Coordinates of C-alpha atoms in Angstrom, one line a residue:
M18 CA 141.8 -60.7 -19.6
I19 CA 140.4 -63.9 -18.2
D20 CA 143.1 -66.6 -18.1
S21 CA 141.6 -70.0 -18.9
D22 CA 144.8 -71.8 -18.0
L23 CA 144.8 -70.2 -14.6
L24 CA 141.1 -71.1 -14.2
L25 CA 141.9 -74.7 -14.9
Q26 CA 144.6 -74.6 -12.2
V27 CA 142.3 -73.1 -9.7
L28 CA 139.6 -75.7 -10.4
D29 CA 142.1 -78.5 -10.1
A30 CA 143.2 -77.2 -6.7
S31 CA 139.8 -77.9 -5.1
D32 CA 141.3 -80.2 -2.5
R33 CA 143.8 -77.5 -1.4
R34 CA 141.0 -74.9 -1.2
R35 CA 138.9 -77.2 0.9
A36 CA 141.8 -77.7 3.3
A37 CA 142.4 -74.0 3.4
R38 CA 138.7 -73.3 4.1
R39 CA 138.7 -75.7 7.0
T40 CA 141.8 -73.9 8.4
F41 CA 139.9 -70.7 8.2
L42 CA 137.0 -72.2 10.1
R43 CA 139.3 -73.3 12.9
S44 CA 141.1 -70.0 13.1
A45 CA 138.0 -67.9 12.9
G46 CA 136.6 -69.7 15.9
A47 CA 139.7 -69.1 18.0
A48 CA 140.3 -65.4 17.5
S49 CA 139.7 -62.4 15.3
L50 CA 141.8 -61.8 12.1
A51 CA 145.2 -60.4 12.4
V52 CA 145.6 -56.7 11.7
G53 CA 145.3 -56.1 8.0
G54 CA 143.7 -59.4 7.4
S55 CA 146.9 -61.3 6.8
A56 CA 145.6 -64.3 8.7
L57 CA 142.5 -64.5 6.6
L58 CA 144.6 -64.2 3.4
S59 CA 146.8 -67.0 4.5
A60 CA 143.8 -69.2 5.4
C61 CA 142.4 -68.6 1.9
G62 CA 145.6 -69.6 0.2
G63 CA 146.3 -66.0 -1.0
S64 CA 149.7 -64.9 -2.0
G65 CA 149.5 -61.4 -0.5
S66 CA 150.6 -59.8 -3.7
S67 CA 148.8 -56.9 -5.2
T68 CA 147.0 -57.1 -8.6
A69 CA 149.0 -55.4 -11.3
T70 CA 147.5 -52.4 -13.1
P71 CA 146.5 -53.4 -16.6
T72 CA 148.5 -52.0 -19.5
P73 CA 146.4 -49.8 -21.9
T74 CA 145.9 -51.2 -25.3
D75 CA 144.9 -49.7 -28.6
T76 CA 141.3 -50.6 -29.0
A77 CA 140.9 -48.7 -32.3
S78 CA 143.5 -50.6 -34.3
A79 CA 141.3 -53.6 -35.2
T80 CA 137.8 -54.9 -35.0
P81 CA 137.4 -57.3 -32.1
S82 CA 136.9 -60.9 -33.1
P83 CA 133.8 -62.8 -31.8
A84 CA 136.1 -64.7 -29.5
S85 CA 137.6 -61.6 -28.0
T86 CA 134.1 -60.1 -27.6
D87 CA 133.0 -63.1 -25.7
V88 CA 136.0 -62.7 -23.4
L89 CA 135.2 -59.1 -22.7
K90 CA 131.5 -59.9 -22.0
D91 CA 132.6 -62.7 -19.6
Q92 CA 135.0 -60.2 -17.8
D93 CA 132.1 -57.8 -17.4
T94 CA 129.8 -60.6 -16.0
F95 CA 132.4 -61.9 -13.6
N96 CA 133.4 -58.5 -12.4
F97 CA 129.7 -57.7 -11.7
A98 CA 129.6 -60.9 -9.7
L99 CA 132.8 -60.0 -7.8
N100 CA 131.3 -56.7 -6.6
L101 CA 128.5 -58.7 -5.0
E102 CA 131.0 -61.2 -3.5
Y103 CA 132.9 -58.3 -2.0
L104 CA 129.7 -57.2 -0.2
E105 CA 128.8 -60.7 1.1
A106 CA 132.4 -61.5 2.1
Q107 CA 132.8 -58.3 4.0
F108 CA 129.5 -58.7 5.9
Y109 CA 130.2 -62.3 6.9
S110 CA 133.8 -61.8 7.7
F111 CA 133.0 -58.9 10.1
A112 CA 130.1 -60.8 11.6
V113 CA 132.3 -63.9 12.3
T114 CA 135.7 -62.4 13.1
G115 CA 135.3 -58.7 13.7
A116 CA 137.6 -57.9 10.7
G117 CA 137.1 -57.6 7.0
L118 CA 139.0 -58.8 3.9
P119 CA 142.8 -58.3 3.6
A120 CA 144.1 -55.4 1.5
A121 CA 145.5 -57.7 -1.1
L122 CA 142.0 -58.9 -2.0
L123 CA 140.6 -55.4 -2.6
T124 CA 142.8 -53.9 -5.4
G125 CA 142.0 -53.6 -9.0
T126 CA 140.7 -51.2 -11.6
G127 CA 138.2 -48.5 -10.7
T128 CA 137.9 -46.6 -7.5
Q129 CA 138.7 -48.7 -4.5
G130 CA 136.5 -47.9 -1.5
G131 CA 136.4 -48.8 2.2
V132 CA 133.8 -50.4 4.4
T133 CA 131.5 -48.4 6.6
G134 CA 130.4 -50.4 9.6
G135 CA 130.7 -54.0 10.4
R136 CA 131.6 -55.8 13.7
A137 CA 131.5 -59.2 15.2
V138 CA 128.2 -60.8 16.3
T139 CA 128.1 -62.2 19.8
F140 CA 126.3 -65.4 18.8
T141 CA 124.2 -67.1 21.4
D142 CA 123.2 -70.1 19.2
P143 CA 126.3 -72.2 18.5
V144 CA 124.5 -73.7 15.4
V145 CA 124.0 -70.3 13.9
Q146 CA 127.6 -69.4 14.7
Q147 CA 129.0 -72.5 13.0
Y148 CA 126.9 -71.9 9.9
A149 CA 128.1 -68.3 9.8
R150 CA 131.7 -69.4 9.9
E151 CA 131.3 -71.7 7.0
I152 CA 129.4 -69.2 4.9
A153 CA 132.1 -66.6 5.6
A154 CA 134.8 -69.0 4.5
D155 CA 133.0 -69.7 1.3
E156 CA 132.3 -66.1 0.4
V157 CA 136.0 -65.1 1.0
A158 CA 137.0 -68.0 -1.2
H159 CA 134.6 -66.7 -3.9
V160 CA 136.4 -63.3 -3.9
A161 CA 139.8 -64.9 -4.1
F162 CA 138.6 -67.3 -6.9
L163 CA 137.0 -64.6 -9.1
R164 CA 140.0 -62.4 -8.7
S165 CA 142.3 -65.2 -9.8
V166 CA 140.2 -65.9 -12.8
L167 CA 140.0 -62.2 -13.9
G168 CA 143.7 -61.5 -13.4
T169 CA 144.6 -58.0 -14.5
S170 CA 141.0 -57.3 -15.5
V171 CA 139.8 -57.5 -11.9
V172 CA 137.9 -54.6 -10.5
A173 CA 138.7 -53.1 -7.0
Q174 CA 136.3 -53.3 -4.2
P175 CA 134.0 -50.3 -4.3
A176 CA 132.8 -48.4 -1.2
I177 CA 130.5 -50.7 0.9
N178 CA 128.1 -49.7 3.6
I179 CA 127.3 -52.5 6.1
D180 CA 126.7 -50.3 9.0
G181 CA 124.0 -51.0 11.6
G182 CA 123.5 -47.4 12.7
A183 CA 120.9 -44.9 11.8
T184 CA 122.5 -44.0 8.5
G185 CA 123.4 -47.6 7.6
A186 CA 122.2 -49.5 4.6
F187 CA 120.7 -52.3 6.8
T188 CA 118.6 -49.7 8.6
A189 CA 117.4 -48.3 5.3
A190 CA 116.5 -51.8 4.1
A191 CA 114.7 -52.6 7.3
R192 CA 112.7 -49.4 7.2
A193 CA 111.8 -50.0 3.6
A194 CA 110.6 -53.5 4.6
G195 CA 108.6 -52.1 7.5
I196 CA 110.2 -54.3 10.1
I197 CA 111.3 -51.3 12.1
G198 CA 109.8 -47.8 12.5
A199 CA 110.7 -44.7 10.4
T200 CA 113.2 -43.5 13.1
A201 CA 114.3 -46.9 14.5
T202 CA 117.6 -48.6 13.6
F203 CA 118.4 -52.1 12.6
D204 CA 121.7 -53.6 13.7
P205 CA 122.5 -56.8 12.0
Y206 CA 125.3 -57.6 14.5
A207 CA 123.1 -57.2 17.6
S208 CA 121.7 -60.8 17.8
D209 CA 121.6 -64.1 16.0
E210 CA 118.1 -63.2 14.7
N211 CA 119.2 -59.9 13.3
F212 CA 122.2 -61.5 11.6
L213 CA 119.9 -64.1 9.9
L214 CA 117.5 -61.5 8.6
A215 CA 120.5 -59.5 7.2
A216 CA 121.9 -62.6 5.6
F217 CA 118.5 -63.3 4.1
I218 CA 118.6 -59.9 2.3
F219 CA 121.8 -61.0 0.4
E220 CA 121.5 -64.8 -0.1
D221 CA 118.4 -65.0 -2.2
V222 CA 119.6 -62.1 -4.3
G223 CA 122.9 -63.9 -4.9
V224 CA 121.2 -67.1 -6.1
T225 CA 118.9 -65.2 -8.6
A226 CA 121.8 -63.0 -9.7
Y227 CA 124.0 -66.0 -10.7
K228 CA 121.1 -67.7 -12.4
G229 CA 120.3 -64.6 -14.3
A230 CA 123.9 -64.1 -15.3
S231 CA 124.5 -67.6 -16.5
P232 CA 123.0 -67.1 -20.0
L233 CA 125.4 -64.1 -20.5
I234 CA 128.5 -66.3 -20.1
A235 CA 130.0 -67.4 -23.4
Q236 CA 133.0 -69.6 -22.5
S237 CA 132.0 -73.1 -21.4
L238 CA 134.8 -73.4 -18.8
L239 CA 133.5 -70.2 -17.1
I240 CA 129.9 -71.5 -17.2
D241 CA 131.1 -74.5 -15.1
A242 CA 132.7 -72.2 -12.6
A243 CA 129.7 -69.9 -12.3
A244 CA 127.4 -73.0 -11.9
G245 CA 129.6 -74.1 -9.0
I246 CA 129.3 -70.7 -7.2
L247 CA 125.6 -70.7 -7.9
A248 CA 125.3 -74.1 -6.2
T249 CA 127.2 -72.8 -3.2
E250 CA 125.0 -69.7 -2.9
A251 CA 121.9 -71.8 -3.2
Y252 CA 123.1 -74.0 -0.3
H253 CA 123.6 -70.8 1.7
A254 CA 120.3 -69.4 0.9
G255 CA 118.4 -72.6 1.7
L256 CA 120.2 -72.8 5.0
I257 CA 119.4 -69.2 6.0
R258 CA 115.7 -69.8 5.0
T259 CA 115.6 -73.0 6.9
V260 CA 117.0 -71.6 10.2
L261 CA 114.8 -68.5 9.9
Y262 CA 111.7 -70.7 9.5
A263 CA 112.7 -73.0 12.4
K264 CA 113.3 -70.2 14.7
G265 CA 110.1 -68.5 13.5
I266 CA 108.0 -71.4 14.9
A267 CA 108.8 -70.2 18.4
A268 CA 109.1 -66.5 17.4
P269 CA 106.5 -65.8 14.6
T270 CA 107.7 -62.2 14.3
L271 CA 111.0 -63.5 12.9
R272 CA 109.1 -65.3 10.1
T273 CA 106.9 -62.2 9.5
N274 CA 110.0 -60.0 9.2
A275 CA 111.7 -62.4 6.8
N276 CA 108.5 -62.3 4.6
A277 CA 108.5 -58.5 4.8
I278 CA 112.1 -58.4 3.5
S279 CA 111.0 -60.6 0.6
D280 CA 108.1 -58.2 -0.2
A281 CA 110.5 -55.3 -0.1
R282 CA 112.9 -56.9 -2.6
D283 CA 109.9 -57.5 -4.8
S284 CA 108.9 -53.8 -4.6
L285 CA 112.4 -52.8 -5.7
D286 CA 113.2 -55.0 -8.6
G287 CA 110.1 -54.5 -10.8
T288 CA 106.4 -55.0 -11.1
T289 CA 106.4 -58.8 -11.3
D290 CA 105.8 -60.7 -8.1
L291 CA 108.6 -63.3 -8.2
D292 CA 110.3 -63.1 -4.7
Q293 CA 109.0 -65.5 -2.1
G294 CA 109.0 -65.5 1.6
I295 CA 109.8 -68.4 3.9
G296 CA 106.3 -69.6 4.5
D297 CA 103.6 -69.2 7.1
G298 CA 102.6 -70.9 10.4
T299 CA 101.6 -74.1 8.7
T300 CA 103.6 -74.4 5.5
A301 CA 107.3 -73.8 5.0
N302 CA 108.7 -72.4 1.8
L303 CA 112.4 -73.3 2.0
V304 CA 113.1 -73.1 -1.7
P305 CA 111.5 -70.2 -3.8
T306 CA 110.5 -72.0 -7.0
D307 CA 107.9 -71.9 -9.6
A308 CA 105.4 -74.7 -10.5
S309 CA 108.1 -76.6 -12.2
G310 CA 110.4 -76.4 -9.2
I311 CA 112.7 -73.9 -10.9
T312 CA 114.2 -70.9 -9.1
F313 CA 113.6 -67.5 -10.9
S314 CA 116.3 -65.2 -12.2
R315 CA 117.1 -61.5 -11.8
T316 CA 118.9 -59.3 -14.4
P317 CA 121.9 -57.4 -13.3
G318 CA 119.8 -54.2 -13.3
Q319 CA 117.3 -55.8 -10.9
V320 CA 120.0 -57.0 -8.6
L321 CA 121.4 -53.5 -8.5
N322 CA 117.9 -52.2 -7.6
I323 CA 118.0 -54.3 -4.5
V324 CA 121.6 -53.6 -3.3
Y325 CA 121.2 -49.9 -4.2
L326 CA 117.8 -49.9 -2.4
N327 CA 116.3 -48.0 -5.2
R328 CA 113.7 -49.0 -7.8
N329 CA 114.9 -46.4 -10.3
A330 CA 117.8 -46.4 -12.8
V331 CA 120.6 -45.1 -10.6
V332 CA 124.4 -45.7 -10.3
G333 CA 124.7 -46.1 -6.6
G334 CA 123.2 -46.1 -3.1
G335 CA 122.3 -48.5 -0.3
F336 CA 125.0 -51.0 0.3
F337 CA 127.1 -49.5 -2.5
P338 CA 126.9 -45.8 -1.8
N339 CA 129.1 -44.8 -4.8
G340 CA 128.0 -47.7 -7.0
I341 CA 130.0 -50.7 -8.1
N342 CA 133.1 -51.0 -10.3
G343 CA 133.0 -52.3 -13.8
T344 CA 130.9 -51.7 -16.9
I345 CA 127.7 -53.1 -15.4
K346 CA 126.6 -50.5 -12.8
I347 CA 123.2 -49.0 -13.6
S348 CA 120.1 -50.4 -11.9
A349 CA 116.9 -51.0 -13.8
A350 CA 114.1 -48.5 -14.1
S351 CA 111.2 -50.3 -12.4

């Protein structure tokens, strides 16, 4: 179950985590991760120990108290978030270093899966490269943090597809958005611009997912933790949108493609037109908000519509070919 004392310790260790993140940034710039990801685990302050298998309990012996029900709901919510963090962390880690997460950050309940695809981007813009390094460090830290909070209730990483080939999830997403032809491929690791477009698929979804999940969290301490991650994801999303718009001034096709991705997300998560592109040739739209300046939310089912690349109620596909682990795993019927 979620360990509140451990969560307090993790929150109080923010200075150490910041130092560890900076260490990662330096090491990532120098060389790829060591085999098995041990260097990355060290940089994130991980212990290298595996997560213990939870001991079965007799659930029929007593009626759960409201407090224990809240804990179970929070576990479900945080495990749902962890699945998304696995996806983002693997994508950014491969893009920056050429290697994925260490084995010690992948274990847990449910079926553990591997990663299909992923490789280092040969960045040509040093600014984009530096941004990618920082985002990668944050996403890996999110995985480590959520795993620490969940303890023995943590779910394993499911199978993830971040391949840039013909059968890869990125190609399927790009075809659905109409930014490539029906037989073309989209390789997110081929250029700075492709990397930014791929990141744009994830980042806006992450922000709306955390905002949508926040009302589901019952324990105040965990609400604070989720709000902190939401803020980080919002910084990431704003940064990706800003760089895409800036580069799109000289290369309008890049801006057009980003807006097409926004439209594709909208077509997947329901009939309501909520998603917003990054703007046009005269007006930027760096923060997708309503008339009150508030960012919209997505339900877990809507989030799964996008990462499964399916507008129907299904249990897998797209970036998670076999679905995610945990109790929240079915996309919404749009």
